[in-house]
Amino acid sequence: MESEDPEMEREDAEDEREDAEDEREDEEDERRRLRLVEAITALRGGRKKPLGERSEAAVRVSEFAVTAEGERQKVQLSDLIEGAQQSPAVPTQTRKQLQNLRRSQKTVEQPLSRQESERVQRDLAFQKAAVHVSRWKSVVTQNRRSEQLVFPLNQEPSGPKPLEKVVTGWRVQTPLEQEVFNLLSANKQPIHDPVLSPAEEASLRAMSLEEAQIRRAELQKARALQSYYEAKARRERKIKSKKYHRVQNKARRKEFLKQFDQMVKTDPNGALEELNKMELARMKERMSLKHQNSGKWARSKAIMQQLELNKDLTQKVRSSLSNLEEQEDRASDPELLPDFVNDAEPGQVSSNPWMRGELSAEPAEAQRSEQEVAAAAAQKEQHEEGEALLRDFESRRKLRQKEEEEQEAAGQDVEDSDEEEGPADQEEEGLSEFRSLFRGVAEGLKEAAATASSAGCSSAPLEGGLIRIRTVEDAELLPPEDVELLPCSESPPSAPQEEAPPTGQKARGSKKRKRNIELKEVLTKDAKTVTVPLAPTLTDTADGSDEELDQRGLIMEAFAGDDVIADFLRDKRKQEDAAKPKVVDLTLPGWGEWGGQGLKPSSRKRRRFRVKVAPAEPRKDQHLPGVIISEQRNGSLSAHQVSALPFPFENHAQFESAVRTPLGRTWNTERTVKKLTMPKVLTQLGTIIQPMTEEELARKKASAAGAGKEDPHKTKDQKRRARKGRKRHQKQLKQGSGRTEGIRCECKVDLVD
Amino acid sequence: MKVKVLSRNPDDYVRETKLDIQRVPRNYDPTLHPFEVAREYTRALNATKLERVFAKPFLASLDGHRDGVNCLAKHTRSLSTLLSGSCDGEVKVWNLSKRECVRTLQAHEGFVRGMVVRFCGTSFFTIGDDKTIKQWKMETPGYGEEEEPLHTILGKTVFTGLDHHQKEGVFATCGQQVDIWDEQRSSPIRSFTWGVDSFSSVSFNPVETDLLGSCASDRSIVLYDMRESAPLKKVIMTMRSNTLCWNPMEAYYFTCANEDYNLYTYDMRYLEKPLVVHMDHVSAVLDVDYSPTGQEFVSASFDKTIRIFPKDAGHSREVYHTKRMQHVICIKWSADSKYILSGSDEMNIRLWKANAAEKLGVLAPREREAANYSQKLKEKFQNHPQIRRIARHRHLPKSIYHQTKELRVMKDARRRKEMNVRKHSKPGAVPVVSEKEKHVVTVVK
């Protein structure tokens, strides 16, 4: 009954409110009944007290083992919340919740086992840790991708820092300090070393009343003066009259001169400075091309004045140069002397032709043309003739132009200048006439010489070593002051190559010789040299050339029988022959006809069984006489070649381009080399590298954010760079395909060099 | 008359002092340099050969211990200081620049199992077989002073491993369980157990400073968070791991040295399979330490060699050995990433260069540029057979050489057999298991 009672209660929980009073009555009844039962049992005399359980203090007390006041009774929810129902202190919401709780039928689930709960706990903790540690991902990937890693990470530049930086970098540390400094700055008190506050400083700077008045008056006066001068300047600037300005300038100059004279007496140092200044101004003006009378206007009128000025300005240079140069200048003055005078000093001409002016330049040109003529003469006579004709025309045209110009100039001179210049012009005219005449004569001579020399050259291969003597004879034929013999070394390099094959053939019969000889020395064999008489250029080189000749003679003697070119040609021919496809004769004597000694298979049969091979493709070096291109695979190279595509590369082109890009400073600019050879990891000597810290994470994040802001610019820039790189790459590919891919060129001897 | 004159600025071609190098104007037009690849190849070949010529990694041997060196500790503040503990309980402090012992103290009875310097560098901790943790001052005691520890903690069980927190006064030990200790208390503030194991090593993550990892004798690696009450995760491998080292630059990577001759680099978030299996040793790997740059690590093995691995390469780039060096017990990479220190069974500590052919000391700028250039050349042509052959060539002790061969034969045989089995069984019945997956038994949550 007792045990049923509470169950009953739970069952009719809905109408508990109504039953609450009844219940209380029931309980009281029960208590009474219990007391009665006890009393009765006590009356029976048997002292049967229930033994109280003895228990140890448990380590853990289960929340489910709470007992009610009676021994075997369970605590009911109703027992606990009884008071809550009545007391007005409990809010109604709580009451409602309690009611709902009482009404609900659900039993609480059994808690998880310890193992399981621990596992859940671990799993959660791991997930948390994994997420937490993943925030380093950006840093890690960034570091893996970066071209260079610099350790230690939080590096500060070594060496002393500027004071400003230290001061600005200094921060208030603790809140107390911060408060103190806030107070100080709010009251305008000095924080750093200066002990005075701004107000104190201002009071110190203040002055007395009289002083202030005087100062004010001064300032007023100065301002008035300034305005007056400004007005004056404005007025003067508005004046357009040239005359006024000229007069004024003149006056100013005079004044200055006077001052300068005085200065010379009183203050020589200052005068010197002034002089320097003047000099500088003069130099500037001289450099400014202002008085060069090069414009149209300058030519037409008012030249004289400017010319004079120019002369004045330029005179200083002449005086500053050495005497010798002055003499030369005078000698080379185009107005006074004909061109052959210039030729007397060829060294000067070659060294700085622009110092000579017009006339000295022309002989140089003439020389060049002579050289050209000579070279051409070595190749074709016809061509030479044509060129001579052309040159003739050219010279005539030039002469005519010159004359016209001079006439014009003379006319102008007559118009503009005084009578003094008249005779000079006439003189000039005479000179120019003489010059033109002379030039005509000289050129005629040159042509003759050129033809003679070309004749000599054409006969050169036949006559071998006698050339030099012949050329001397040639030289004798030529006018001595105009044309001079050149040593063999000066001969154009292309000439021997032209002559090479016949001599090579001639010398083929000779014995075996040494190789690996300096090409240039060998190429000086007298059999192949073609000396061409050229116009005189350097007279002072005569001694040197003699020595050189001696040297050459020695070398020639040493390698007398050596003919590398012939060897090379033989080599080439041999290779050509070897590469030619051969006709295979498959005729078997005795098949289908009589065989035996002295019997030959019939021609028909032979024709039939001869396998004709298709002609080989033209050789790549067929038009390159100095080169042998071998298209055979060189087995010794394969040991050095990569057989399979290495890992990070995706295709062959990529790998090849990577290999082809040179790194060294022989092929790249300094900056590129620095960039290309930048080491992947940079550490500092003798510093401890600390592990990465949280600061690094923050810094990387900040930098990434900064980069994100400037992203459009950066990407554009990168794109441009990438495009450039691609272009360059393509270019390289094109260039490279010629030299490395496919055939391997073997340049044994390069004659063109 | 106009005169045009070529003018050049002397600054462009005149050197400032006669000590400068002459300026050499160059034309970089590629058409003028037809043989650049061939020339650079020759240079690369020469650089590689020279590297092999100059590869002399062994610098010094520090002798003085009277028993095998069992543990090493780097000083956290001074590059030239090294601490070593031996199997007879002796701890020695070395000055590396002078290569001499500056202090000797009898720290424990029996082995010194572990040693670590506090992050501030003023004191260090040792643990020993006598179940004690001792804290010592870094300074040498003055004349007449006793060599005494600052603190001594008597534990219940033997400690086998020790590591200190990167920033706080907290350290971790391992033995029967992993304990986290506060420096100020004599009992652990936290203990982690997960099954009944004995742990061989424990190590703090230097970046994510509250994480720890430990190697247990049940072939597992267990991860912990110091702030949590329970461990995080456990991965069980086919064989036992001896030590574990975290990458100091990449927070979630660690490498463990295993008994099965390999090293494994794991991402702590994905323990199902290692990222890289580093093979090359021919005996159990006993210790591993990362370079402070986090790019490479060095391992010490029972096979009497030291090997240097790039962090993501399956094979070592370098092997160091000497005739006299026996089983290498402990190894450290110096804090400036230039040297390697190894302690071995035969009582010696050896100092090695981390880059065998590197020139030590200050380099002149041109020297440095030349070194950089040759380094890049070697990298550029590293795939060319001749260069690779020369660069890879190492002399190995005969036993190791033969053992390597033997292992290769065994591996090949195993693979062949597996292939044959697969060939003769139902398709899919014998799945292909990658090398990485082979070594992980299970991951326990």
Short mmCIF file of C-alpha atoms in Angstrom, two decimals, chain A residues 15-290:
data_model
loop_
_atom_site.label_atom_id
_atom_site.label_comp_id
_atom_site.label_asym_id
_atom_site.label_seq_id
_atom_site.Cartn_x
_atom_site.Cartn_y
_atom_site.Cartn_z
CA ASP A 15 -5.73 16.55 -10.70
CA GLU A 16 -3.03 16.91 -8.13
CA ARG A 17 -3.96 20.37 -7.21
CA GLU A 18 -7.36 19.24 -6.16
CA ASP A 19 -5.92 16.32 -4.34
CA ALA A 20 -3.16 18.20 -2.57
CA GLU A 21 -5.11 18.64 0.62
CA ASP A 22 -6.28 15.07 0.59
CA GLU A 23 -2.75 13.99 0.14
CA ARG A 24 -1.51 15.89 3.09
CA GLU A 25 -4.17 14.30 5.13
CA ASP A 26 -3.11 10.94 3.80
CA GLU A 27 0.48 11.52 4.78
CA GLU A 28 -0.45 12.55 8.22
CA ASP A 29 -2.53 9.47 8.49
CA GLU A 30 0.32 7.39 7.41
CA ARG A 31 2.69 8.89 9.88
CA ARG A 32 0.21 8.23 12.59
CA ARG A 33 -0.16 4.69 11.41
CA LEU A 34 3.58 4.17 11.44
CA ARG A 35 3.83 5.47 14.93
CA LEU A 36 1.07 3.12 15.92
CA VAL A 37 2.82 0.17 14.34
CA GLU A 38 6.00 1.03 16.17
CA ALA A 39 4.24 1.33 19.45
CA ILE A 40 2.63 -2.05 18.92
CA THR A 41 5.90 -3.72 18.02
CA ALA A 42 7.50 -2.14 21.10
CA LEU A 43 4.70 -3.53 23.19
CA ARG A 44 5.49 -6.98 21.90
CA GLY A 45 8.75 -6.72 23.78
CA GLY A 46 11.07 -7.94 21.05
CA ARG A 47 13.62 -5.20 20.51
CA LYS A 48 13.95 -5.48 16.83
CA LYS A 49 15.60 -2.34 15.68
CA PRO A 50 16.59 -2.42 12.06
CA LEU A 51 20.32 -2.46 11.78
CA GLY A 52 21.60 0.70 10.23
CA GLU A 53 23.80 0.04 7.21
CA ARG A 54 27.40 0.82 7.72
CA SER A 55 29.00 2.35 4.70
CA GLU A 56 32.36 3.84 3.81
CA ALA A 57 32.59 7.36 2.62
CA ALA A 58 32.43 6.79 -1.09
CA VAL A 59 34.86 8.50 -3.36
CA ARG A 60 32.16 9.45 -5.72
CA VAL A 61 28.61 10.07 -4.69
CA SER A 62 26.13 9.34 -7.37
CA GLU A 63 23.45 11.92 -7.88
CA PHE A 64 21.02 9.09 -8.35
CA ALA A 65 21.61 7.66 -4.90
CA VAL A 66 20.08 10.50 -2.91
CA THR A 67 17.69 9.10 -0.36
CA ALA A 68 14.62 10.59 1.24
CA GLU A 69 14.12 10.98 4.94
CA GLY A 70 12.60 7.54 5.26
CA GLU A 71 15.00 4.69 4.71
CA ARG A 72 13.77 3.13 1.52
CA GLN A 73 11.83 5.90 0.08
CA LYS A 74 12.75 7.68 -3.06
CA VAL A 75 12.60 11.40 -3.29
CA GLN A 76 9.80 12.55 -5.46
CA LEU A 77 9.76 15.68 -7.48
CA SER A 78 6.62 16.65 -5.71
CA ASP A 79 8.46 16.62 -2.39
CA LEU A 80 10.98 19.04 -3.69
CA ILE A 81 8.70 21.48 -5.39
CA GLU A 82 6.01 21.50 -2.82
CA GLY A 83 7.05 24.79 -1.39
CA ALA A 84 7.45 26.37 -4.78
CA GLN A 85 3.80 25.96 -5.54
CA GLN A 86 2.76 27.96 -2.57
CA SER A 87 5.33 30.60 -2.08
CA PRO A 88 4.62 33.83 -3.94
CA ALA A 89 8.36 34.46 -4.40
CA VAL A 90 8.52 31.90 -7.19
CA PRO A 91 7.58 33.46 -10.52
CA THR A 92 4.71 32.07 -12.43
CA GLN A 93 6.86 31.13 -15.34
CA THR A 94 8.88 28.81 -13.19
CA ARG A 95 5.73 27.37 -11.81
CA LYS A 96 4.50 26.62 -15.28
CA GLN A 97 7.75 25.00 -16.17
CA LEU A 98 7.55 22.85 -13.12
CA GLN A 99 4.09 21.78 -13.99
CA ASN A 100 5.13 20.85 -17.48
CA LEU A 101 7.97 18.90 -16.05
CA ARG A 102 5.64 17.00 -13.77
CA ARG A 103 3.33 16.27 -16.61
CA SER A 104 5.99 14.95 -18.97
CA GLN A 105 6.23 11.19 -19.08
CA LYS A 106 9.75 10.79 -20.51
CA THR A 107 12.40 8.95 -18.65
CA VAL A 108 15.91 10.35 -18.80
CA GLU A 109 18.29 8.41 -20.97
CA GLN A 110 21.07 6.48 -19.42
CA PRO A 111 24.38 8.39 -19.52
CA LEU A 112 27.18 7.22 -21.86
CA SER A 113 29.85 4.92 -20.64
CA ARG A 114 33.11 6.48 -19.56
CA GLN A 115 35.02 5.22 -22.59
CA GLU A 116 32.49 6.59 -24.97
CA SER A 117 32.25 9.94 -23.31
CA GLU A 118 36.01 10.24 -23.30
CA ARG A 119 36.12 9.45 -26.94
CA VAL A 120 33.59 12.17 -27.67
CA GLN A 121 35.60 14.54 -25.60
CA ARG A 122 38.80 13.65 -27.48
CA ASP A 123 37.13 13.96 -30.81
CA LEU A 124 35.85 17.39 -29.99
CA ALA A 125 39.20 18.48 -28.65
CA PHE A 126 40.95 17.21 -31.76
CA GLN A 127 38.58 18.99 -34.07
CA LYS A 128 39.12 22.17 -32.15
CA ALA A 129 42.89 21.80 -32.27
CA ALA A 130 42.85 20.95 -35.98
CA VAL A 131 40.83 24.02 -36.79
CA HIS A 132 43.03 26.12 -34.58
CA VAL A 133 46.23 24.88 -36.15
CA SER A 134 44.86 25.33 -39.66
CA ARG A 135 45.14 29.06 -39.37
CA TRP A 136 48.82 28.64 -40.17
CA LYS A 137 47.99 27.26 -43.56
CA SER A 138 48.30 30.56 -45.40
CA VAL A 139 51.70 31.23 -43.88
CA VAL A 140 52.94 27.77 -44.69
CA THR A 141 51.83 27.87 -48.30
CA GLN A 142 53.13 31.38 -48.72
CA ASN A 143 56.52 30.33 -47.41
CA ARG A 144 56.59 27.27 -49.60
CA ARG A 145 55.88 29.32 -52.68
CA SER A 146 58.13 32.24 -51.93
CA GLU A 147 61.30 32.55 -53.96
CA GLN A 148 63.45 33.35 -51.00
CA LEU A 149 63.16 32.71 -47.31
CA VAL A 150 65.13 34.94 -45.01
CA PHE A 151 65.94 33.74 -41.52
CA PRO A 152 65.67 34.76 -38.71
CA LEU A 153 62.13 35.81 -39.43
CA ASN A 154 61.71 38.92 -37.32
CA GLN A 155 64.86 40.60 -38.43
CA GLU A 156 65.67 44.16 -37.64
CA PRO A 157 68.26 45.94 -39.71
CA SER A 158 71.55 45.93 -37.91
CA GLY A 159 73.63 48.96 -37.15
CA PRO A 160 72.81 52.20 -35.43
CA LYS A 161 69.37 53.61 -36.01
CA PRO A 162 68.56 57.25 -36.64
CA LEU A 163 67.41 59.10 -33.56
CA GLU A 164 64.05 60.08 -35.06
CA LYS A 165 63.17 56.48 -35.66
CA VAL A 166 64.06 55.50 -32.14
CA VAL A 167 61.99 58.35 -30.75
CA THR A 168 58.97 57.62 -32.92
CA GLY A 169 59.25 53.95 -32.24
CA TRP A 170 59.13 54.56 -28.53
CA ARG A 171 55.77 53.79 -27.06
CA VAL A 172 54.17 54.21 -23.72
CA GLN A 173 54.20 50.90 -21.93
CA THR A 174 51.89 50.60 -18.97
CA PRO A 175 48.46 52.13 -18.46
CA LEU A 176 49.80 54.18 -15.58
CA GLU A 177 52.50 55.65 -17.74
CA GLN A 178 49.99 56.27 -20.44
CA GLU A 179 47.81 58.18 -18.06
CA VAL A 180 50.75 60.24 -16.87
CA PHE A 181 51.77 61.12 -20.40
CA ASN A 182 48.22 61.94 -21.34
CA LEU A 183 48.08 64.38 -18.47
CA LEU A 184 51.39 65.91 -19.43
CA SER A 185 50.45 66.38 -23.04
CA ALA A 186 47.02 67.74 -22.15
CA ASN A 187 48.63 70.45 -20.02
CA LYS A 188 51.34 71.11 -22.60
CA GLN A 189 54.03 70.05 -20.25
CA PRO A 190 57.36 68.91 -21.70
CA ILE A 191 57.60 65.16 -22.09
CA HIS A 192 61.19 64.91 -23.25
CA ASP A 193 64.36 66.58 -22.26
CA PRO A 194 63.66 70.31 -22.73
CA VAL A 195 62.46 71.45 -19.34
CA LEU A 196 60.48 74.49 -20.48
CA SER A 197 56.84 74.39 -21.44
CA PRO A 198 55.75 76.12 -24.66
CA ALA A 199 54.27 79.03 -22.72
CA GLU A 200 57.53 79.54 -20.90
CA GLU A 201 59.45 79.43 -24.11
CA ALA A 202 57.15 82.01 -25.66
CA SER A 203 57.58 84.33 -22.68
CA LEU A 204 61.33 84.01 -22.99
CA ARG A 205 61.16 84.89 -26.64
CA ALA A 206 59.14 88.04 -26.03
CA MET A 207 60.87 91.46 -26.28
CA SER A 208 60.48 94.93 -24.84
CA LEU A 209 58.07 97.61 -26.18
CA GLU A 210 60.70 99.95 -27.68
CA GLU A 211 62.40 97.13 -29.44
CA ALA A 212 59.09 96.03 -30.85
CA GLN A 213 58.32 99.52 -32.11
CA ILE A 214 61.69 99.87 -33.82
CA ARG A 215 61.27 96.51 -35.41
CA ARG A 216 57.83 97.44 -36.68
CA ALA A 217 59.09 100.64 -38.24
CA GLU A 218 61.87 98.75 -39.98
CA LEU A 219 59.46 96.25 -41.36
CA GLN A 220 57.15 99.00 -42.62
CA LYS A 221 59.96 100.70 -44.41
CA ALA A 222 61.16 97.54 -45.99
CA ARG A 223 57.67 96.78 -47.22
CA ALA A 224 57.26 100.21 -48.74
CA LEU A 225 60.60 99.98 -50.49
CA GLN A 226 59.76 96.60 -51.82
CA SER A 227 56.51 97.76 -53.29
CA TYR A 228 58.24 100.75 -54.86
CA TYR A 229 60.87 98.60 -56.51
CA GLU A 230 58.31 96.14 -57.67
CA ALA A 231 56.34 98.87 -59.34
CA LYS A 232 59.45 100.19 -61.00
CA ALA A 233 60.45 96.83 -62.28
CA ARG A 234 56.98 96.28 -63.66
CA ARG A 235 57.13 99.58 -65.47
CA GLU A 236 60.48 98.83 -66.95
CA ARG A 237 59.47 95.42 -68.06
CA LYS A 238 56.63 96.90 -70.02
CA ILE A 239 58.91 99.10 -72.08
CA LYS A 240 59.22 97.62 -75.53
CA SER A 241 61.77 99.94 -77.01
CA LYS A 242 64.83 98.04 -78.08
CA LYS A 243 66.88 101.10 -78.04
CA TYR A 244 66.02 101.78 -74.49
CA HIS A 245 67.05 98.33 -73.49
CA ARG A 246 70.21 98.49 -75.51
CA VAL A 247 71.17 101.74 -73.87
CA GLN A 248 70.32 100.41 -70.55
CA ASN A 249 72.31 97.26 -71.07
CA LYS A 250 75.23 99.26 -72.27
CA ALA A 251 75.06 101.50 -69.26
CA ARG A 252 74.86 98.52 -67.04
CA ARG A 253 77.85 96.96 -68.67
CA LYS A 254 79.86 100.12 -68.33
CA GLU A 255 78.94 100.41 -64.75
CA PHE A 256 79.96 96.86 -64.20
CA LEU A 257 83.30 97.43 -65.90
CA LYS A 258 83.93 100.41 -63.70
CA GLN A 259 83.07 98.44 -60.68
CA PHE A 260 85.29 95.65 -61.86
CA ASP A 261 88.23 98.01 -62.33
CA GLN A 262 87.76 99.27 -58.86
CA MET A 263 87.45 95.79 -57.60
CA VAL A 264 90.72 94.79 -59.23
CA LYS A 265 92.42 97.41 -57.15
CA THR A 266 90.61 96.91 -53.92
CA ASP A 267 89.58 93.30 -53.81
CA PRO A 268 91.61 91.14 -56.21
CA ASN A 269 90.06 87.93 -54.95
CA GLY A 270 86.57 89.15 -55.57
CA ALA A 271 87.64 90.39 -58.98
CA LEU A 272 88.99 86.99 -59.80
CA GLU A 273 85.72 85.44 -58.85
CA GLU A 274 83.87 87.94 -60.99
CA LEU A 275 86.20 87.13 -63.83
CA ASN A 276 85.46 83.45 -63.41
CA LYS A 277 81.79 84.19 -63.45
CA MET A 278 82.17 86.16 -66.63
CA GLU A 279 84.16 83.35 -68.13
CA LEU A 280 81.47 80.91 -67.20
CA ALA A 281 78.78 83.10 -68.71
CA ARG A 282 80.82 83.41 -71.85
CA MET A 283 81.29 79.65 -72.06
CA LYS A 284 77.61 79.08 -71.57
CA GLU A 285 76.78 81.50 -74.29
CA ARG A 286 79.31 79.95 -76.58
CA MET A 287 77.78 76.56 -76.03
CA SER A 288 74.27 77.80 -76.56
CA LEU A 289 74.60 77.92 -80.39
CA LYS A 290 73.14 81.39 -80.22
#
